């Protein structure tokens, strides 16, 4: 009966490792303000009035 908690702990640990293995960082996009010509490279919209103009990119430089 002692092996059940150990087995449960190992199973939980294995599930955690598998989830971490498939995790990926969020992509980066060029965003442009609807009010001006200002552009910014970000993972999420800086404000509600910003529109995504290109991407996705893998890094914060927004270069392929």
mmCIF file of the N, C-alpha and C atoms, coordinates in Angstrom:
data_MODEL
# 
_entry.id   MODEL 
# 
loop_
_atom_site.group_PDB 
_atom_site.id 
_atom_site.type_symbol 
_atom_site.label_atom_id 
_atom_site.label_alt_id 
_atom_site.label_comp_id 
_atom_site.label_asym_id 
_atom_site.label_entity_id 
_atom_site.label_seq_id 
_atom_site.pdbx_PDB_ins_code 
_atom_site.Cartn_x 
_atom_site.Cartn_y 
_atom_site.Cartn_z 
_atom_site.occupancy 
_atom_site.B_iso_or_equiv 
_atom_site.pdbx_formal_charge 
_atom_site.auth_seq_id 
_atom_site.auth_comp_id 
_atom_site.auth_asym_id 
_atom_site.auth_atom_id 
_atom_site.pdbx_PDB_model_num 
ATOM 1   N N  . UNK A 1 1  ? 0.805  -1.200 0.000   1.00 0.00 ? 1  UNK A N  1 
ATOM 2   C CA . UNK A 1 1  ? 0.000  0.000  0.000   1.00 0.00 ? 1  UNK A CA 1 
ATOM 3   C C  . UNK A 1 1  ? 0.850  1.268  0.000   1.00 0.00 ? 1  UNK A C  1 
ATOM 4   N N  . UNK A 1 2  ? 2.123  1.158  0.385   1.00 0.00 ? 2  UNK A N  1 
ATOM 5   C CA . UNK A 1 2  ? 2.983  2.328  0.401   1.00 0.00 ? 2  UNK A CA 1 
ATOM 6   C C  . UNK A 1 2  ? 3.304  2.810  -1.007  1.00 0.00 ? 2  UNK A C  1 
ATOM 7   N N  . UNK A 1 3  ? 3.224  1.945  -1.969  1.00 0.00 ? 3  UNK A N  1 
ATOM 8   C CA . UNK A 1 3  ? 3.595  2.324  -3.329  1.00 0.00 ? 3  UNK A CA 1 
ATOM 9   C C  . UNK A 1 3  ? 2.535  3.192  -4.009  1.00 0.00 ? 3  UNK A C  1 
ATOM 10  N N  . UNK A 1 4  ? 1.309  3.205  -3.528  1.00 0.00 ? 4  UNK A N  1 
ATOM 11  C CA . UNK A 1 4  ? 0.262  4.016  -4.169  1.00 0.00 ? 4  UNK A CA 1 
ATOM 12  C C  . UNK A 1 4  ? 0.553  5.515  -4.103  1.00 0.00 ? 4  UNK A C  1 
ATOM 13  N N  . UNK A 1 5  ? 0.920  6.080  -2.947  1.00 0.00 ? 5  UNK A N  1 
ATOM 14  C CA . UNK A 1 5  ? 1.242  7.517  -2.953  1.00 0.00 ? 5  UNK A CA 1 
ATOM 15  C C  . UNK A 1 5  ? 2.451  7.840  -3.833  1.00 0.00 ? 5  UNK A C  1 
ATOM 16  N N  . UNK A 1 6  ? 3.427  6.945  -3.848  1.00 0.00 ? 6  UNK A N  1 
ATOM 17  C CA . UNK A 1 6  ? 4.592  7.160  -4.688  1.00 0.00 ? 6  UNK A CA 1 
ATOM 18  C C  . UNK A 1 6  ? 4.208  7.117  -6.163  1.00 0.00 ? 6  UNK A C  1 
ATOM 19  N N  . UNK A 1 7  ? 3.390  6.174  -6.535  1.00 0.00 ? 7  UNK A N  1 
ATOM 20  C CA . UNK A 1 7  ? 2.926  6.058  -7.915  1.00 0.00 ? 7  UNK A CA 1 
ATOM 21  C C  . UNK A 1 7  ? 2.115  7.282  -8.305  1.00 0.00 ? 7  UNK A C  1 
ATOM 22  N N  . UNK A 1 8  ? 1.251  7.745  -7.416  1.00 0.00 ? 8  UNK A N  1 
ATOM 23  C CA . UNK A 1 8  ? 0.449  8.934  -7.699  1.00 0.00 ? 8  UNK A CA 1 
ATOM 24  C C  . UNK A 1 8  ? 1.342  10.158 -7.866  1.00 0.00 ? 8  UNK A C  1 
ATOM 25  N N  . UNK A 1 9  ? 2.360  10.303 -7.031  1.00 0.00 ? 9  UNK A N  1 
ATOM 26  C CA . UNK A 1 9  ? 3.274  11.434 -7.133  1.00 0.00 ? 9  UNK A CA 1 
ATOM 27  C C  . UNK A 1 9  ? 4.063  11.387 -8.439  1.00 0.00 ? 9  UNK A C  1 
ATOM 28  N N  . UNK A 1 10 ? 4.519  10.224 -8.827  1.00 0.00 ? 10 UNK A N  1 
ATOM 29  C CA . UNK A 1 10 ? 5.249  10.086 -10.088 1.00 0.00 ? 10 UNK A CA 1 
ATOM 30  C C  . UNK A 1 10 ? 4.365  10.392 -11.291 1.00 0.00 ? 10 UNK A C  1 
ATOM 31  N N  . UNK A 1 11 ? 3.129  9.960  -11.238 1.00 0.00 ? 11 UNK A N  1 
ATOM 32  C CA . UNK A 1 11 ? 2.192  10.232 -12.320 1.00 0.00 ? 11 UNK A CA 1 
ATOM 33  C C  . UNK A 1 11 ? 1.920  11.732 -12.436 1.00 0.00 ? 11 UNK A C  1 
ATOM 34  N N  . UNK A 1 12 ? 1.745  12.391 -11.310 1.00 0.00 ? 12 UNK A N  1 
ATOM 35  C CA . UNK A 1 12 ? 1.518  13.836 -11.303 1.00 0.00 ? 12 UNK A CA 1 
ATOM 36  C C  . UNK A 1 12 ? 2.742  14.569 -11.840 1.00 0.00 ? 12 UNK A C  1 
ATOM 37  N N  . UNK A 1 13 ? 3.905  14.145 -11.447 1.00 0.00 ? 13 UNK A N  1 
ATOM 38  C CA . UNK A 1 13 ? 5.148  14.749 -11.929 1.00 0.00 ? 13 UNK A CA 1 
ATOM 39  C C  . UNK A 1 13 ? 5.300  14.561 -13.441 1.00 0.00 ? 13 UNK A C  1 
ATOM 40  N N  . UNK A 1 14 ? 4.983  13.389 -13.930 1.00 0.00 ? 14 UNK A N  1 
ATOM 41  C CA . UNK A 1 14 ? 5.069  13.118 -15.370 1.00 0.00 ? 14 UNK A CA 1 
ATOM 42  C C  . UNK A 1 14 ? 4.097  13.990 -16.155 1.00 0.00 ? 14 UNK A C  1 
ATOM 43  N N  . UNK A 1 15 ? 2.912  14.206 -15.629 1.00 0.00 ? 15 UNK A N  1 
ATOM 44  C CA . UNK A 1 15 ? 1.940  15.077 -16.299 1.00 0.00 ? 15 UNK A CA 1 
ATOM 45  C C  . UNK A 1 15 ? 2.444  16.514 -16.348 1.00 0.00 ? 15 UNK A C  1 
ATOM 46  N N  . UNK A 1 16 ? 3.050  16.966 -15.282 1.00 0.00 ? 16 UNK A N  1 
ATOM 47  C CA . UNK A 1 16 ? 3.611  18.315 -15.256 1.00 0.00 ? 16 UNK A CA 1 
ATOM 48  C C  . UNK A 1 16 ? 4.731  18.493 -16.261 1.00 0.00 ? 16 UNK A C  1 
ATOM 49  N N  . UNK A 1 17 ? 5.596  17.506 -16.380 1.00 0.00 ? 17 UNK A N  1 
ATOM 50  C CA . UNK A 1 17 ? 6.681  17.578 -17.352 1.00 0.00 ? 17 UNK A CA 1 
ATOM 51  C C  . UNK A 1 17 ? 6.157  17.580 -18.778 1.00 0.00 ? 17 UNK A C  1 
ATOM 52  N N  . UNK A 1 18 ? 5.135  16.790 -19.058 1.00 0.00 ? 18 UNK A N  1 
ATOM 53  C CA . UNK A 1 18 ? 4.610  16.744 -20.423 1.00 0.00 ? 18 UNK A CA 1 
ATOM 54  C C  . UNK A 1 18 ? 3.945  18.056 -20.790 1.00 0.00 ? 18 UNK A C  1 
ATOM 55  N N  . UNK A 1 19 ? 3.279  18.709 -19.842 1.00 0.00 ? 19 UNK A N  1 
ATOM 56  C CA . UNK A 1 19 ? 2.657  20.007 -20.127 1.00 0.00 ? 19 UNK A CA 1 
ATOM 57  C C  . UNK A 1 19 ? 3.728  21.064 -20.385 1.00 0.00 ? 19 UNK A C  1 
ATOM 58  N N  . UNK A 1 20 ? 4.805  21.022 -19.643 1.00 0.00 ? 20 UNK A N  1 
ATOM 59  C CA . UNK A 1 20 ? 5.885  21.987 -19.834 1.00 0.00 ? 20 UNK A CA 1 
ATOM 60  C C  . UNK A 1 20 ? 6.593  21.761 -21.168 1.00 0.00 ? 20 UNK A C  1 
ATOM 61  N N  . UNK A 1 21 ? 6.623  20.554 -21.625 1.00 0.00 ? 21 UNK A N  1 
ATOM 62  C CA . UNK A 1 21 ? 7.311  20.239 -22.881 1.00 0.00 ? 21 UNK A CA 1 
ATOM 63  C C  . UNK A 1 21 ? 6.593  20.816 -24.093 1.00 0.00 ? 21 UNK A C  1 
ATOM 64  N N  . UNK A 1 22 ? 5.277  20.975 -24.029 1.00 0.00 ? 22 UNK A N  1 
ATOM 65  C CA . UNK A 1 22 ? 4.535  21.487 -25.172 1.00 0.00 ? 22 UNK A CA 1 
ATOM 66  C C  . UNK A 1 22 ? 4.236  22.977 -25.054 1.00 0.00 ? 22 UNK A C  1 
ATOM 67  N N  . UNK A 1 23 ? 4.593  23.592 -23.936 1.00 0.00 ? 23 UNK A N  1 
ATOM 68  C CA . UNK A 1 23 ? 4.351  25.018 -23.754 1.00 0.00 ? 23 UNK A CA 1 
ATOM 69  C C  . UNK A 1 23 ? 5.262  25.818 -24.680 1.00 0.00 ? 23 UNK A C  1 
ATOM 70  N N  . UNK A 1 24 ? 4.734  26.916 -25.196 1.00 0.00 ? 24 UNK A N  1 
ATOM 71  C CA . UNK A 1 24 ? 5.509  27.770 -26.089 1.00 0.00 ? 24 UNK A CA 1 
ATOM 72  C C  . UNK A 1 24 ? 5.255  29.233 -25.722 1.00 0.00 ? 24 UNK A C  1 
ATOM 73  N N  . UNK A 1 25 ? 6.215  30.097 -25.980 1.00 0.00 ? 25 UNK A N  1 
ATOM 74  C CA . UNK A 1 25 ? 6.002  31.512 -25.694 1.00 0.00 ? 25 UNK A CA 1 
ATOM 75  C C  . UNK A 1 25 ? 4.978  32.124 -26.649 1.00 0.00 ? 25 UNK A C  1 
ATOM 76  N N  . UNK A 1 26 ? 4.357  33.181 -26.217 1.00 0.00 ? 26 UNK A N  1 
ATOM 77  C CA . UNK A 1 26 ? 3.379  33.873 -27.057 1.00 0.00 ? 26 UNK A CA 1 
ATOM 78  C C  . UNK A 1 26 ? 4.093  34.552 -28.222 1.00 0.00 ? 26 UNK A C  1 
ATOM 79  N N  . UNK A 1 27 ? 3.477  34.595 -29.382 1.00 0.00 ? 27 UNK A N  1 
ATOM 80  C CA . UNK A 1 27 ? 4.107  35.260 -30.525 1.00 0.00 ? 27 UNK A CA 1 
ATOM 81  C C  . UNK A 1 27 ? 4.053  36.787 -30.388 1.00 0.00 ? 27 UNK A C  1 
ATOM 82  N N  . UNK A 1 28 ? 4.917  37.446 -31.130 1.00 0.00 ? 28 UNK A N  1 
ATOM 83  C CA . UNK A 1 28 ? 4.996  38.906 -31.141 1.00 0.00 ? 28 UNK A CA 1 
ATOM 84  C C  . UNK A 1 28 ? 4.372  39.431 -32.425 1.00 0.00 ? 28 UNK A C  1 
ATOM 85  N N  . UNK A 1 29 ? 3.767  40.630 -32.377 1.00 0.00 ? 29 UNK A N  1 
ATOM 86  C CA . UNK A 1 29 ? 3.116  41.248 -33.530 1.00 0.00 ? 29 UNK A CA 1 
ATOM 87  C C  . UNK A 1 29 ? 3.469  42.731 -33.589 1.00 0.00 ? 29 UNK A C  1 
ATOM 88  N N  . UNK A 1 30 ? 3.380  43.300 -34.809 1.00 0.00 ? 30 UNK A N  1 
ATOM 89  C CA . UNK A 1 30 ? 3.441  44.748 -34.958 1.00 0.00 ? 30 UNK A CA 1 
ATOM 90  C C  . UNK A 1 30 ? 2.034  45.277 -34.774 1.00 0.00 ? 30 UNK A C  1 
ATOM 91  N N  . UNK A 1 31 ? 1.894  46.275 -33.899 1.00 0.00 ? 31 UNK A N  1 
ATOM 92  C CA . UNK A 1 31 ? 0.609  46.915 -33.636 1.00 0.00 ? 31 UNK A CA 1 
ATOM 93  C C  . UNK A 1 31 ? 0.711  48.376 -34.052 1.00 0.00 ? 31 UNK A C  1 
ATOM 94  N N  . UNK A 1 32 ? -0.364 48.910 -34.647 1.00 0.00 ? 32 UNK A N  1 
ATOM 95  C CA . UNK A 1 32 ? -0.379 50.309 -35.053 1.00 0.00 ? 32 UNK A CA 1 
ATOM 96  C C  . UNK A 1 32 ? -1.593 50.991 -34.436 1.00 0.00 ? 32 UNK A C  1 
ATOM 97  N N  . UNK A 1 33 ? -1.369 52.195 -33.945 1.00 0.00 ? 33 UNK A N  1 
ATOM 98  C CA . UNK A 1 33 ? -2.443 52.975 -33.341 1.00 0.00 ? 33 UNK A CA 1 
ATOM 99  C C  . UNK A 1 33 ? -3.416 53.434 -34.415 1.00 0.00 ? 33 UNK A C  1 
ATOM 100 N N  . UNK A 1 34 ? -4.704 53.379 -34.124 1.00 0.00 ? 34 UNK A N  1 
ATOM 101 C CA . UNK A 1 34 ? -5.717 53.863 -35.061 1.00 0.00 ? 34 UNK A CA 1 
ATOM 102 C C  . UNK A 1 34 ? -5.752 55.386 -35.077 1.00 0.00 ? 34 UNK A C  1 
ATOM 103 N N  . UNK A 1 35 ? -5.232 56.015 -34.022 1.00 0.00 ? 35 UNK A N  1 
ATOM 104 C CA . UNK A 1 35 ? -5.266 57.474 -33.917 1.00 0.00 ? 35 UNK A CA 1 
ATOM 105 C C  . UNK A 1 35 ? -4.042 58.152 -34.535 1.00 0.00 ? 35 UNK A C  1 
ATOM 106 N N  . UNK A 1 36 ? -2.935 57.431 -34.637 1.00 0.00 ? 36 UNK A N  1 
ATOM 107 C CA . UNK A 1 36 ? -1.710 58.020 -35.176 1.00 0.00 ? 36 UNK A CA 1 
ATOM 108 C C  . UNK A 1 36 ? -0.954 56.951 -35.961 1.00 0.00 ? 36 UNK A C  1 
ATOM 109 N N  . UNK A 1 37 ? 0.217  57.320 -36.437 1.00 0.00 ? 37 UNK A N  1 
ATOM 110 C CA . UNK A 1 37 ? 1.048  56.380 -37.197 1.00 0.00 ? 37 UNK A CA 1 
ATOM 111 C C  . UNK A 1 37 ? 1.995  55.590 -36.293 1.00 0.00 ? 37 UNK A C  1 
ATOM 112 N N  . UNK A 1 38 ? 1.857  55.728 -35.001 1.00 0.00 ? 38 UNK A N  1 
ATOM 113 C CA . UNK A 1 38 ? 2.768  55.058 -34.061 1.00 0.00 ? 38 UNK A CA 1 
ATOM 114 C C  . UNK A 1 38 ? 2.618  53.545 -34.147 1.00 0.00 ? 38 UNK A C  1 
ATOM 115 N N  . UNK A 1 39 ? 3.786  52.864 -34.159 1.00 0.00 ? 39 UNK A N  1 
ATOM 116 C CA . UNK A 1 39 ? 3.797  51.396 -34.205 1.00 0.00 ? 39 UNK A CA 1 
ATOM 117 C C  . UNK A 1 39 ? 4.622  50.862 -33.055 1.00 0.00 ? 39 UNK A C  1 
ATOM 118 N N  . UNK A 1 40 ? 4.253  49.663 -32.589 1.00 0.00 ? 40 UNK A N  1 
ATOM 119 C CA . UNK A 1 40 ? 4.976  49.040 -31.492 1.00 0.00 ? 40 UNK A CA 1 
ATOM 120 C C  . UNK A 1 40 ? 4.958  47.527 -31.696 1.00 0.00 ? 40 UNK A C  1 
ATOM 121 N N  . UNK A 1 41 ? 6.039  46.879 -31.284 1.00 0.00 ? 41 UNK A N  1 
ATOM 122 C CA . UNK A 1 41 ? 6.130  45.421 -31.329 1.00 0.00 ? 41 UNK A CA 1 
ATOM 123 C C  . UNK A 1 41 ? 5.770  44.895 -29.946 1.00 0.00 ? 41 UNK A C  1 
ATOM 124 N N  . UNK A 1 42 ? 4.719  44.090 -29.855 1.00 0.00 ? 42 UNK A N  1 
ATOM 125 C CA . UNK A 1 42 ? 4.268  43.575 -28.562 1.00 0.00 ? 42 UNK A CA 1 
ATOM 126 C C  . UNK A 1 42 ? 3.539  42.251 -28.750 1.00 0.00 ? 42 UNK A C  1 
ATOM 127 N N  . UNK A 1 43 ? 3.378  41.535 -27.648 1.00 0.00 ? 43 UNK A N  1 
ATOM 128 C CA . UNK A 1 43 ? 2.663  40.263 -27.701 1.00 0.00 ? 43 UNK A CA 1 
ATOM 129 C C  . UNK A 1 43 ? 1.148  40.458 -27.648 1.00 0.00 ? 43 UNK A C  1 
ATOM 130 N N  . UNK A 1 44 ? 0.725  41.536 -27.007 1.00 0.00 ? 44 UNK A N  1 
ATOM 131 C CA . UNK A 1 44 ? -0.706 41.826 -26.864 1.00 0.00 ? 44 UNK A CA 1 
ATOM 132 C C  . UNK A 1 44 ? -0.960 43.278 -27.232 1.00 0.00 ? 44 UNK A C  1 
ATOM 133 N N  . UNK A 1 45 ? -2.184 43.587 -27.571 1.00 0.00 ? 45 UNK A N  1 
ATOM 134 C CA . UNK A 1 45 ? -2.547 44.944 -27.935 1.00 0.00 ? 45 UNK A CA 1 
ATOM 135 C C  . UNK A 1 45 ? -2.255 45.918 -26.793 1.00 0.00 ? 45 UNK A C  1 
ATOM 136 N N  . UNK A 1 46 ? -1.553 47.021 -27.071 1.00 0.00 ? 46 UNK A N  1 
ATOM 137 C CA . UNK A 1 46 ? -1.252 47.993 -26.021 1.00 0.00 ? 46 UNK A CA 1 
ATOM 138 C C  . UNK A 1 46 ? -2.496 48.711 -25.499 1.00 0.00 ? 46 UNK A C  1 
ATOM 139 N N  . UNK A 1 47 ? -3.508 48.856 -26.330 1.00 0.00 ? 47 UNK A N  1 
ATOM 140 C CA . UNK A 1 47 ? -4.744 49.544 -25.947 1.00 0.00 ? 47 UNK A CA 1 
ATOM 141 C C  . UNK A 1 47 ? -5.855 49.096 -26.893 1.00 0.00 ? 47 UNK A C  1 
ATOM 142 N N  . UNK A 1 48 ? -7.093 49.381 -26.550 1.00 0.00 ? 48 UNK A N  1 
ATOM 143 C CA . UNK A 1 48 ? -8.208 48.927 -27.400 1.00 0.00 ? 48 UNK A CA 1 
ATOM 144 C C  . UNK A 1 48 ? -8.199 49.490 -28.821 1.00 0.00 ? 48 UNK A C  1 
ATOM 145 N N  . UNK A 1 49 ? -7.648 50.691 -29.041 1.00 0.00 ? 49 UNK A N  1 
ATOM 146 C CA . UNK A 1 49 ? -7.693 51.290 -30.381 1.00 0.00 ? 49 UNK A CA 1 
ATOM 147 C C  . UNK A 1 49 ? -6.480 50.955 -31.243 1.00 0.00 ? 49 UNK A C  1 
ATOM 148 N N  . UNK A 1 50 ? -5.738 49.922 -30.911 1.00 0.00 ? 50 UNK A N  1 
ATOM 149 C CA . UNK A 1 50 ? -4.586 49.497 -31.694 1.00 0.00 ? 50 UNK A CA 1 
ATOM 150 C C  . UNK A 1 50 ? -4.972 48.309 -32.577 1.00 0.00 ? 50 UNK A C  1 
ATOM 151 N N  . UNK A 1 51 ? -4.407 48.275 -33.790 1.00 0.00 ? 51 UNK A N  1 
ATOM 152 C CA . UNK A 1 51 ? -4.704 47.203 -34.737 1.00 0.00 ? 51 UNK A CA 1 
ATOM 153 C C  . UNK A 1 51 ? -3.422 46.433 -35.052 1.00 0.00 ? 51 UNK A C  1 
ATOM 154 N N  . UNK A 1 52 ? -3.544 45.112 -35.150 1.00 0.00 ? 52 UNK A N  1 
ATOM 155 C CA . UNK A 1 52 ? -2.401 44.272 -35.503 1.00 0.00 ? 52 UNK A CA 1 
ATOM 156 C C  . UNK A 1 52 ? -2.150 44.419 -37.000 1.00 0.00 ? 52 UNK A C  1 
ATOM 157 N N  . UNK A 1 53 ? -0.909 44.743 -37.384 1.00 0.00 ? 53 UNK A N  1 
ATOM 158 C CA . UNK A 1 53 ? -0.606 44.975 -38.800 1.00 0.00 ? 53 UNK A CA 1 
ATOM 159 C C  . UNK A 1 53 ? 0.273  43.894 -39.425 1.00 0.00 ? 53 UNK A C  1 
ATOM 160 N N  . UNK A 1 54 ? 1.068  43.177 -38.624 1.00 0.00 ? 54 UNK A N  1 
ATOM 161 C CA . UNK A 1 54 ? 1.852  42.074 -39.191 1.00 0.00 ? 54 UNK A CA 1 
ATOM 162 C C  . UNK A 1 54 ? 2.330  41.144 -38.086 1.00 0.00 ? 54 UNK A C  1 
ATOM 163 N N  . UNK A 1 55 ? 2.726  39.976 -38.491 1.00 0.00 ? 55 UNK A N  1 
ATOM 164 C CA . UNK A 1 55 ? 3.197  38.973 -37.543 1.00 0.00 ? 55 UNK A CA 1 
ATOM 165 C C  . UNK A 1 55 ? 2.495  37.662 -37.822 1.00 0.00 ? 55 UNK A C  1 
ATOM 166 N N  . UNK A 1 56 ? 2.736  36.678 -37.074 1.00 0.00 ? 56 UNK A N  1 
ATOM 167 C CA . UNK A 1 56 ? 3.480  36.607 -35.827 1.00 0.00 ? 56 UNK A CA 1 
ATOM 168 C C  . UNK A 1 56 ? 4.982  36.469 -36.047 1.00 0.00 ? 56 UNK A C  1 
ATOM 169 N N  . UNK A 1 57 ? 5.739  36.924 -35.040 1.00 0.00 ? 57 UNK A N  1 
ATOM 170 C CA . UNK A 1 57 ? 7.189  36.816 -35.018 1.00 0.00 ? 57 UNK A CA 1 
ATOM 171 C C  . UNK A 1 57 ? 7.604  36.050 -33.773 1.00 0.00 ? 57 UNK A C  1 
ATOM 172 N N  . UNK A 1 58 ? 8.825  35.540 -33.770 1.00 0.00 ? 58 UNK A N  1 
ATOM 173 C CA . UNK A 1 58 ? 9.307  34.727 -32.644 1.00 0.00 ? 58 UNK A CA 1 
ATOM 174 C C  . UNK A 1 58 ? 10.016 35.521 -31.560 1.00 0.00 ? 58 UNK A C  1 
ATOM 175 N N  . UNK A 1 59 ? 10.336 36.805 -31.850 1.00 0.00 ? 59 UNK A N  1 
ATOM 176 C CA . UNK A 1 59 ? 11.127 37.558 -30.877 1.00 0.00 ? 59 UNK A CA 1 
ATOM 177 C C  . UNK A 1 59 ? 10.618 38.987 -30.739 1.00 0.00 ? 59 UNK A C  1 
ATOM 178 N N  . UNK A 1 60 ? 11.143 39.699 -29.744 1.00 0.00 ? 60 UNK A N  1 
ATOM 179 C CA . UNK A 1 60 ? 10.683 41.053 -29.448 1.00 0.00 ? 60 UNK A CA 1 
ATOM 180 C C  . UNK A 1 60 ? 11.175 42.086 -30.457 1.00 0.00 ? 60 UNK A C  1 
ATOM 181 N N  . UNK A 1 61 ? 12.030 41.700 -31.379 1.00 0.00 ? 61 UNK A N  1 
ATOM 182 C CA . UNK A 1 61 ? 12.480 42.606 -32.420 1.00 0.00 ? 61 UNK A CA 1 
ATOM 183 C C  . UNK A 1 61 ? 11.501 42.627 -33.594 1.00 0.00 ? 61 UNK A C  1 
ATOM 184 N N  . UNK A 1 62 ? 10.540 41.728 -33.573 1.00 0.00 ? 62 UNK A N  1 
ATOM 185 C CA . UNK A 1 62 ? 9.544  41.592 -34.650 1.00 0.00 ? 62 UNK A CA 1 
ATOM 186 C C  . UNK A 1 62 ? 10.217 41.398 -36.011 1.00 0.00 ? 62 UNK A C  1 
ATOM 187 N N  . UNK A 1 63 ? 11.253 40.556 -36.006 1.00 0.00 ? 63 UNK A N  1 
ATOM 188 C CA . UNK A 1 63 ? 11.937 40.197 -37.237 1.00 0.00 ? 63 UNK A CA 1 
ATOM 189 C C  . UNK A 1 63 ? 11.829 38.683 -37.409 1.00 0.00 ? 63 UNK A C  1 
ATOM 190 N N  . UNK A 1 64 ? 11.628 38.262 -38.644 1.00 0.00 ? 64 UNK A N  1 
ATOM 191 C CA . UNK A 1 64 ? 11.504 36.801 -38.885 1.00 0.00 ? 64 UNK A CA 1 
ATOM 192 C C  . UNK A 1 64 ? 12.774 36.034 -38.598 1.00 0.00 ? 64 UNK A C  1 
# 
